[in-house]
Amino acid sequence: MSEYAIELRNVSVAYGDCQCLADVSLAIPINSVVALIGPSGCGKSTLIRSMNRTNELVAKTVTTGEVNFGGRDVYGSRMDLRELRERIGMVFQRPNPFPKSIFDNVAWGLRSNGIRGRKRLEEAVERSLRAAALWDAVSSKLDQPALGLSGGQQQRLCIARALAVEPEILLMDEPCSALDPIATQRIEDLIDELKERYTIVIVTHNMQQAARIADFTAFLMAEQPHEPSRIVEFGRSVEIFTRPGDERTEAYVTGRFG
Amino acid sequence: MTRRVADWTARAAAWAVAGASIAVLLVIIGQIVIRGLPGFRLSFLVTAPHGIKMEGGVFPMIVASSFLTLLTLLIVGPVGIGAAVYLAEFAGDNRLTRLVRFAADTLAGVPSIVFGLFGLAFFVYFLQMGYSILAGALTLSMMVLPTMLRVSEEAIRAVPASYREGSLGLGATRWQTTLRVVLPAAMPAMATALILSVGRAFGETAAVLYTAGMTPSTPLLPLEGGRTLTVHLYLLATTGYIDPAYRVALVLLAVILSFNLLAGWLMARFRRRFVA
């Protein structure tokens, strides 16, 4: 058993003619929180989305290199996409609950996997909502529309929805960017609890956030505009934020650009 | 100063135009109610017309119109929504789909009497359906299909991509996502499109005159002919029975109004269910 939850080797991603990420190698240790930071448009989202193949949902993308997940290549021809996306859950930038009830949102992944038993679904929904610290707020109104919740609650619902299918890795693409500071605080507390059981990769533009919650941090940027981004530095967050090895990392984390 | 004058003028013009369109509606409704209501008895709805002067009620016409509309709904609903799902979710953008869209947009502008003529030649004679509710419903379906298709396609496209990402990201298949996330979200707009299409089918005259026929009997099977309310109105008015024609117009108006109210009610219901 590898000590890494997922390992990227020389991954490059291109959208049409635009080469966006080049030669990214990154190993995510099990049960850790890894933050991806870097200036806007540097491909942080593309990188995180390459791990469960969500890039190809939006546009034609060409991904080369290898993403090793549990001994298998994510981009290999024998990869079952539905299994992959169940085992690597994703939380998006903006909360995106379905226009359904709270219960149906959390049960969605299980139901689409063919699980029908009412009892089993109820248990899974409660467990996931508790894990997302949302149960107390919604336990009495599970049949009400998810879109009636506040933004922060919606995002925790999306986390619960992802947890319901019991993933191994949780990918979070700027999960707090649409939330106020109090809701952000709660999500951060939640991430701290979740890392006991899950491996978490989080994209953030907020360096304080990365420093607060991440065990490891990867800094991405392009050498020149219109060139593909690469990983400049990857290491323990303490190192990256206090003793960065690269002067570009230092310039970025001290707020000199970006 | 001139900016205030311009602002005031623009407001006044907007009010005038809005007022005029309401006034036109009120005049038409008023005219129909004033001319149609006095001779109106409830028996008008439940008896058949008789005699050369077509006295009596319009029961067979109500049945013919409802039958025709229901059958059209059953044909155009699944076909229109199915084609829209294919175009919006699965087909992508290629020569074939561009051709389909172009054909639909062109068909939407063809006058209804041309559909009637085609229905007469193809369904009534070539397929030997005769003047029948089925031939009429197929003709009407062809007539309203383009609008149904394009409005549904837009409704499906308007569903945020984040719903699809969210669902596929949880391991659901494309088809599960379309059926249980995308379609329910597009439902209010599609239901409205369907009801408006049905309203158009219900009010159509030219396309059914040649295909469903004019027999004033009560159709009970799809292959029987029937005379719709609109065709009846046309016959009454062209033979000079103006007052009965207004009574038919009153019935038509009431039905179309209830279609629109139903559409509004459905929209409100969907919105409550999904948005809280």
mmCIF file of N, CA and C in Angstrom, chain B residues 39-132:
data_model
loop_
_atom_site.group_PDB
_atom_site.id
_atom_site.type_symbol
_atom_site.label_atom_id
_atom_site.label_comp_id
_atom_site.label_asym_id
_atom_site.label_seq_id
_atom_site.Cartn_x
_atom_site.Cartn_y
_atom_site.Cartn_z
ATOM 1 N N GLY B 39 -77.130 35.178 -25.021
ATOM 2 C CA GLY B 39 -77.864 33.977 -25.434
ATOM 3 C C GLY B 39 -77.280 32.697 -24.877
ATOM 4 N N PHE B 40 -76.318 32.846 -23.943
ATOM 5 C CA PHE B 40 -75.585 31.676 -23.487
ATOM 6 C C PHE B 40 -76.337 30.926 -22.393
ATOM 7 N N ARG B 41 -76.560 29.629 -22.633
ATOM 8 C CA ARG B 41 -77.158 28.781 -21.598
ATOM 9 C C ARG B 41 -76.178 27.645 -21.348
ATOM 10 N N LEU B 42 -76.243 27.046 -20.148
ATOM 11 C CA LEU B 42 -75.347 25.919 -19.867
ATOM 12 C C LEU B 42 -75.603 24.759 -20.824
ATOM 13 N N SER B 43 -76.851 24.658 -21.307
ATOM 14 C CA SER B 43 -77.183 23.573 -22.235
ATOM 15 C C SER B 43 -76.364 23.678 -23.518
ATOM 16 N N PHE B 44 -75.856 24.878 -23.803
ATOM 17 C CA PHE B 44 -75.016 25.097 -24.981
ATOM 18 C C PHE B 44 -73.785 24.182 -24.950
ATOM 19 N N LEU B 45 -73.293 23.922 -23.747
ATOM 20 C CA LEU B 45 -72.078 23.113 -23.598
ATOM 21 C C LEU B 45 -72.339 21.622 -23.712
ATOM 22 N N VAL B 46 -73.587 21.199 -23.446
ATOM 23 C CA VAL B 46 -73.812 19.757 -23.327
ATOM 24 C C VAL B 46 -74.760 19.186 -24.385
ATOM 25 N N THR B 47 -75.231 20.019 -25.316
ATOM 26 C CA THR B 47 -76.097 19.471 -26.367
ATOM 27 C C THR B 47 -75.428 19.592 -27.727
ATOM 28 N N ALA B 48 -75.953 18.838 -28.695
ATOM 29 C CA ALA B 48 -75.397 18.860 -30.042
ATOM 30 C C ALA B 48 -76.143 19.894 -30.902
ATOM 31 N N PRO B 49 -75.491 20.417 -31.937
ATOM 32 C CA PRO B 49 -76.203 21.342 -32.834
ATOM 33 C C PRO B 49 -77.183 20.548 -33.692
ATOM 34 N N HIS B 50 -78.257 21.216 -34.100
ATOM 35 C CA HIS B 50 -79.207 20.500 -34.963
ATOM 36 C C HIS B 50 -79.787 21.459 -35.977
ATOM 37 N N GLY B 51 -80.306 20.891 -37.039
ATOM 38 C CA GLY B 51 -80.982 21.688 -38.064
ATOM 39 C C GLY B 51 -80.021 22.424 -38.969
ATOM 40 N N ILE B 52 -80.595 22.971 -40.016
ATOM 41 C CA ILE B 52 -79.796 23.654 -41.019
ATOM 42 C C ILE B 52 -79.182 24.935 -40.472
ATOM 43 N N LYS B 53 -79.839 25.522 -39.430
ATOM 44 C CA LYS B 53 -79.320 26.771 -38.874
ATOM 45 C C LYS B 53 -78.317 26.529 -37.741
ATOM 46 N N MET B 54 -77.989 25.246 -37.536
ATOM 47 C CA MET B 54 -77.019 24.875 -36.514
ATOM 48 C C MET B 54 -77.377 25.447 -35.147
ATOM 49 N N GLU B 55 -78.630 25.294 -34.765
ATOM 50 C CA GLU B 55 -79.020 25.711 -33.425
ATOM 51 C C GLU B 55 -78.593 24.638 -32.429
ATOM 52 N N GLY B 56 -78.830 24.901 -31.165
ATOM 53 C CA GLY B 56 -78.431 23.933 -30.142
ATOM 54 C C GLY B 56 -77.026 24.215 -29.655
ATOM 55 N N GLY B 57 -76.393 23.183 -29.106
ATOM 56 C CA GLY B 57 -75.108 23.410 -28.432
ATOM 57 C C GLY B 57 -73.896 22.990 -29.241
ATOM 58 N N VAL B 58 -72.765 22.883 -28.550
ATOM 59 C CA VAL B 58 -71.503 22.562 -29.219
ATOM 60 C C VAL B 58 -70.793 21.384 -28.565
ATOM 61 N N PHE B 59 -71.581 20.509 -27.900
ATOM 62 C CA PHE B 59 -70.937 19.397 -27.198
ATOM 63 C C PHE B 59 -69.964 18.584 -28.073
ATOM 64 N N PRO B 60 -70.373 18.172 -29.289
ATOM 65 C CA PRO B 60 -69.446 17.365 -30.115
ATOM 66 C C PRO B 60 -68.166 18.124 -30.454
ATOM 67 N N MET B 61 -68.286 19.436 -30.598
ATOM 68 C CA MET B 61 -67.105 20.241 -30.935
ATOM 69 C C MET B 61 -66.132 20.331 -29.757
ATOM 70 N N ILE B 62 -66.719 20.431 -28.558
ATOM 71 C CA ILE B 62 -65.858 20.454 -27.375
ATOM 72 C C ILE B 62 -65.101 19.132 -27.274
ATOM 73 N N VAL B 63 -65.827 18.032 -27.534
ATOM 74 C CA VAL B 63 -65.168 16.720 -27.492
ATOM 75 C C VAL B 63 -64.086 16.644 -28.565
ATOM 76 N N ALA B 64 -64.429 17.074 -29.803
ATOM 77 C CA ALA B 64 -63.466 16.991 -30.905
ATOM 78 C C ALA B 64 -62.218 17.817 -30.592
ATOM 79 N N SER B 65 -62.410 19.052 -30.126
ATOM 80 C CA SER B 65 -61.274 19.926 -29.824
ATOM 81 C C SER B 65 -60.416 19.330 -28.713
ATOM 82 N N SER B 66 -61.060 18.827 -27.649
ATOM 83 C CA SER B 66 -60.308 18.286 -26.518
ATOM 84 C C SER B 66 -59.545 17.034 -26.925
ATOM 85 N N PHE B 67 -60.221 16.163 -27.664
ATOM 86 C CA PHE B 67 -59.620 14.918 -28.127
ATOM 87 C C PHE B 67 -58.375 15.227 -28.969
ATOM 88 N N LEU B 68 -58.567 16.142 -29.914
ATOM 89 C CA LEU B 68 -57.496 16.521 -30.823
ATOM 90 C C LEU B 68 -56.312 17.118 -30.056
ATOM 91 N N THR B 69 -56.630 17.989 -29.097
ATOM 92 C CA THR B 69 -55.587 18.652 -28.332
ATOM 93 C C THR B 69 -54.821 17.655 -27.469
ATOM 94 N N LEU B 70 -55.581 16.748 -26.835
ATOM 95 C CA LEU B 70 -54.953 15.748 -25.968
ATOM 96 C C LEU B 70 -54.020 14.847 -26.778
ATOM 97 N N LEU B 71 -54.494 14.429 -27.951
ATOM 98 C CA LEU B 71 -53.685 13.540 -28.784
ATOM 99 C C LEU B 71 -52.424 14.275 -29.264
ATOM 100 N N THR B 72 -52.594 15.547 -29.617
ATOM 101 C CA THR B 72 -51.437 16.357 -30.037
ATOM 102 C C THR B 72 -50.416 16.440 -28.903
ATOM 103 N N LEU B 73 -50.945 16.680 -27.693
ATOM 104 C CA LEU B 73 -50.076 16.761 -26.512
ATOM 105 C C LEU B 73 -49.292 15.473 -26.325
ATOM 106 N N LEU B 74 -49.985 14.340 -26.502
ATOM 107 C CA LEU B 74 -49.334 13.046 -26.300
ATOM 108 C C LEU B 74 -48.270 12.778 -27.357
ATOM 109 N N ILE B 75 -48.476 13.329 -28.559
ATOM 110 C CA ILE B 75 -47.475 13.113 -29.613
ATOM 111 C C ILE B 75 -46.323 14.092 -29.455
ATOM 112 N N VAL B 76 -46.658 15.379 -29.320
ATOM 113 C CA VAL B 76 -45.622 16.397 -29.399
ATOM 114 C C VAL B 76 -44.808 16.485 -28.106
ATOM 115 N N GLY B 77 -45.406 16.118 -26.974
ATOM 116 C CA GLY B 77 -44.674 16.177 -25.702
ATOM 117 C C GLY B 77 -43.436 15.289 -25.734
ATOM 118 N N PRO B 78 -43.625 13.986 -25.852
ATOM 119 C CA PRO B 78 -42.450 13.084 -25.856
ATOM 120 C C PRO B 78 -41.489 13.350 -27.013
ATOM 121 N N VAL B 79 -42.042 13.562 -28.220
ATOM 122 C CA VAL B 79 -41.164 13.767 -29.380
ATOM 123 C C VAL B 79 -40.365 15.056 -29.219
ATOM 124 N N GLY B 80 -41.061 16.126 -28.849
ATOM 125 C CA GLY B 80 -40.396 17.430 -28.727
ATOM 126 C C GLY B 80 -39.341 17.415 -27.636
ATOM 127 N N ILE B 81 -39.704 16.887 -26.463
ATOM 128 C CA ILE B 81 -38.760 16.893 -25.350
ATOM 129 C C ILE B 81 -37.608 15.928 -25.630
ATOM 130 N N GLY B 82 -37.941 14.767 -26.201
ATOM 131 C CA GLY B 82 -36.892 13.801 -26.535
ATOM 132 C C GLY B 82 -35.887 14.378 -27.507
ATOM 133 N N ALA B 83 -36.379 15.023 -28.555
ATOM 134 C CA ALA B 83 -35.478 15.611 -29.549
ATOM 135 C C ALA B 83 -34.658 16.738 -28.926
ATOM 136 N N ALA B 84 -35.299 17.504 -28.042
ATOM 137 C CA ALA B 84 -34.587 18.609 -27.389
ATOM 138 C C ALA B 84 -33.463 18.079 -26.502
ATOM 139 N N VAL B 85 -33.739 17.008 -25.773
ATOM 140 C CA VAL B 85 -32.711 16.400 -24.919
ATOM 141 C C VAL B 85 -31.537 15.943 -25.773
ATOM 142 N N TYR B 86 -31.864 15.299 -26.892
ATOM 143 C CA TYR B 86 -30.800 14.820 -27.771
ATOM 144 C C TYR B 86 -29.956 15.997 -28.277
ATOM 145 N N LEU B 87 -30.636 17.019 -28.771
ATOM 146 C CA LEU B 87 -29.910 18.163 -29.340
ATOM 147 C C LEU B 87 -29.074 18.888 -28.288
ATOM 148 N N ALA B 88 -29.659 19.085 -27.096
ATOM 149 C CA ALA B 88 -28.983 19.915 -26.102
ATOM 150 C C ALA B 88 -27.911 19.151 -25.331
ATOM 151 N N GLU B 89 -28.146 17.864 -25.062
ATOM 152 C CA GLU B 89 -27.249 17.158 -24.146
ATOM 153 C C GLU B 89 -26.291 16.195 -24.830
ATOM 154 N N PHE B 90 -26.719 15.603 -25.933
ATOM 155 C CA PHE B 90 -25.923 14.507 -26.472
ATOM 156 C C PHE B 90 -25.320 14.773 -27.848
ATOM 157 N N ALA B 91 -26.005 15.561 -28.672
ATOM 158 C CA ALA B 91 -25.613 15.619 -30.080
ATOM 159 C C ALA B 91 -24.388 16.475 -30.340
ATOM 160 N N GLY B 92 -24.164 17.480 -29.497
ATOM 161 C CA GLY B 92 -23.046 18.370 -29.770
ATOM 162 C C GLY B 92 -23.373 19.291 -30.939
ATOM 163 N N ASP B 93 -22.374 19.948 -31.453
ATOM 164 C CA ASP B 93 -22.606 20.893 -32.534
ATOM 165 C C ASP B 93 -21.945 20.362 -33.803
ATOM 166 N N ASN B 94 -22.734 19.836 -34.705
ATOM 167 C CA ASN B 94 -22.161 19.377 -35.965
ATOM 168 C C ASN B 94 -23.118 19.708 -37.106
ATOM 169 N N ARG B 95 -22.797 19.237 -38.293
ATOM 170 C CA ARG B 95 -23.619 19.618 -39.435
ATOM 171 C C ARG B 95 -25.047 19.122 -39.307
ATOM 172 N N LEU B 96 -25.183 17.905 -38.800
ATOM 173 C CA LEU B 96 -26.527 17.339 -38.675
ATOM 174 C C LEU B 96 -27.398 18.169 -37.730
ATOM 175 N N THR B 97 -26.843 18.500 -36.551
ATOM 176 C CA THR B 97 -27.676 19.230 -35.583
ATOM 177 C C THR B 97 -27.956 20.644 -36.070
ATOM 178 N N ARG B 98 -26.985 21.237 -36.767
ATOM 179 C CA ARG B 98 -27.256 22.576 -37.316
ATOM 180 C C ARG B 98 -28.381 22.502 -38.344
ATOM 181 N N LEU B 99 -28.382 21.416 -39.116
ATOM 182 C CA LEU B 99 -29.427 21.232 -40.117
ATOM 183 C C LEU B 99 -30.792 21.060 -39.444
ATOM 184 N N VAL B 100 -30.809 20.258 -38.353
ATOM 185 C CA VAL B 100 -32.067 20.038 -37.637
ATOM 186 C C VAL B 100 -32.605 21.362 -37.096
ATOM 187 N N ARG B 101 -31.705 22.155 -36.498
ATOM 188 C CA ARG B 101 -32.144 23.442 -35.944
ATOM 189 C C ARG B 101 -32.652 24.363 -37.041
ATOM 190 N N PHE B 102 -31.931 24.383 -38.153
ATOM 191 C CA PHE B 102 -32.340 25.242 -39.257
ATOM 192 C C PHE B 102 -33.713 24.818 -39.769
ATOM 193 N N ALA B 103 -33.912 23.508 -39.907
ATOM 194 C CA ALA B 103 -35.193 22.989 -40.385
ATOM 195 C C ALA B 103 -36.309 23.373 -39.422
ATOM 196 N N ALA B 104 -36.038 23.243 -38.113
ATOM 197 C CA ALA B 104 -37.065 23.567 -37.121
ATOM 198 C C ALA B 104 -37.425 25.047 -37.188
ATOM 199 N N ASP B 105 -36.403 25.897 -37.300
ATOM 200 C CA ASP B 105 -36.677 27.331 -37.347
ATOM 201 C C ASP B 105 -37.459 27.694 -38.601
ATOM 202 N N THR B 106 -37.163 27.024 -39.704
ATOM 203 C CA THR B 106 -37.890 27.305 -40.942
ATOM 204 C C THR B 106 -39.334 26.835 -40.830
ATOM 205 N N LEU B 107 -39.508 25.611 -40.310
ATOM 206 C CA LEU B 107 -40.855 25.059 -40.155
ATOM 207 C C LEU B 107 -41.726 25.944 -39.272
ATOM 208 N N ALA B 108 -41.107 26.547 -38.240
ATOM 209 C CA ALA B 108 -41.873 27.368 -37.301
ATOM 210 C C ALA B 108 -42.525 28.550 -38.014
ATOM 211 N N GLY B 109 -41.967 28.950 -39.148
ATOM 212 C CA GLY B 109 -42.522 30.112 -39.839
ATOM 213 C C GLY B 109 -43.471 29.764 -40.970
ATOM 214 N N VAL B 110 -43.714 28.466 -41.204
ATOM 215 C CA VAL B 110 -44.607 28.073 -42.297
ATOM 216 C C VAL B 110 -46.061 28.327 -41.890
ATOM 217 N N PRO B 111 -46.869 28.950 -42.759
ATOM 218 C CA PRO B 111 -48.274 29.225 -42.420
ATOM 219 C C PRO B 111 -49.040 27.933 -42.136
ATOM 220 N N SER B 112 -49.980 28.009 -41.189
ATOM 221 C CA SER B 112 -50.651 26.793 -40.742
ATOM 222 C C SER B 112 -51.441 26.125 -41.860
ATOM 223 N N ILE B 113 -51.931 26.915 -42.812
ATOM 224 C CA ILE B 113 -52.745 26.301 -43.867
ATOM 225 C C ILE B 113 -51.888 25.398 -44.759
ATOM 226 N N VAL B 114 -50.586 25.710 -44.820
ATOM 227 C CA VAL B 114 -49.679 24.856 -45.591
ATOM 228 C C VAL B 114 -49.525 23.508 -44.893
ATOM 229 N N PHE B 115 -49.454 23.545 -43.547
ATOM 230 C CA PHE B 115 -49.447 22.292 -42.798
ATOM 231 C C PHE B 115 -50.741 21.528 -43.064
ATOM 232 N N GLY B 116 -51.855 22.271 -43.126
ATOM 233 C CA GLY B 116 -53.149 21.654 -43.390
ATOM 234 C C GLY B 116 -53.148 20.937 -44.732
ATOM 235 N N LEU B 117 -52.609 21.596 -45.727
ATOM 236 C CA LEU B 117 -52.555 21.028 -47.069
ATOM 237 C C LEU B 117 -51.702 19.767 -47.080
ATOM 238 N N PHE B 118 -50.539 19.850 -46.408
ATOM 239 C CA PHE B 118 -49.662 18.694 -46.343
ATOM 240 C C PHE B 118 -50.356 17.538 -45.620
ATOM 241 N N GLY B 119 -51.015 17.873 -44.497
ATOM 242 C CA GLY B 119 -51.723 16.849 -43.726
ATOM 243 C C GLY B 119 -52.796 16.174 -44.576
ATOM 244 N N LEU B 120 -53.494 16.959 -45.381
ATOM 245 C CA LEU B 120 -54.542 16.430 -46.256
ATOM 246 C C LEU B 120 -53.933 15.441 -47.255
ATOM 247 N N ALA B 121 -52.840 15.858 -47.881
ATOM 248 C CA ALA B 121 -52.221 15.011 -48.901
ATOM 249 C C ALA B 121 -51.588 13.770 -48.290
ATOM 250 N N PHE B 122 -50.874 13.966 -47.159
ATOM 251 C CA PHE B 122 -50.087 12.871 -46.615
ATOM 252 C C PHE B 122 -50.898 11.950 -45.691
ATOM 253 N N PHE B 123 -51.460 12.520 -44.619
ATOM 254 C CA PHE B 123 -52.146 11.679 -43.631
ATOM 255 C C PHE B 123 -53.516 11.229 -44.135
ATOM 256 N N VAL B 124 -54.304 12.205 -44.645
ATOM 257 C CA VAL B 124 -55.689 11.889 -45.001
ATOM 258 C C VAL B 124 -55.748 10.966 -46.216
ATOM 259 N N TYR B 125 -55.004 11.341 -47.290
ATOM 260 C CA TYR B 125 -55.098 10.536 -48.515
ATOM 261 C C TYR B 125 -54.035 9.456 -48.605
ATOM 262 N N PHE B 126 -52.759 9.855 -48.550
ATOM 263 C CA PHE B 126 -51.691 8.885 -48.790
ATOM 264 C C PHE B 126 -51.704 7.765 -47.742
ATOM 265 N N LEU B 127 -51.781 8.127 -46.462
ATOM 266 C CA LEU B 127 -51.812 7.091 -45.416
ATOM 267 C C LEU B 127 -53.233 6.607 -45.143
ATOM 268 N N GLN B 128 -54.162 7.143 -45.896
ATOM 269 C CA GLN B 128 -55.566 6.711 -45.837
ATOM 270 C C GLN B 128 -56.173 6.752 -44.439
ATOM 271 N N MET B 129 -55.842 7.808 -43.712
ATOM 272 C CA MET B 129 -56.474 7.954 -42.395
ATOM 273 C C MET B 129 -57.853 8.584 -42.532
ATOM 274 N N GLY B 130 -58.118 9.180 -43.675
ATOM 275 C CA GLY B 130 -59.374 9.891 -43.853
ATOM 276 C C GLY B 130 -59.405 11.131 -42.971
ATOM 277 N N TYR B 131 -60.523 11.870 -43.058
ATOM 278 C CA TYR B 131 -60.667 13.004 -42.139
ATOM 279 C C TYR B 131 -60.811 12.426 -40.749
ATOM 280 N N SER B 132 -59.821 12.629 -39.909
ATOM 281 C CA SER B 132 -59.885 11.980 -38.601
ATOM 282 C C SER B 132 -59.131 12.792 -37.554
#
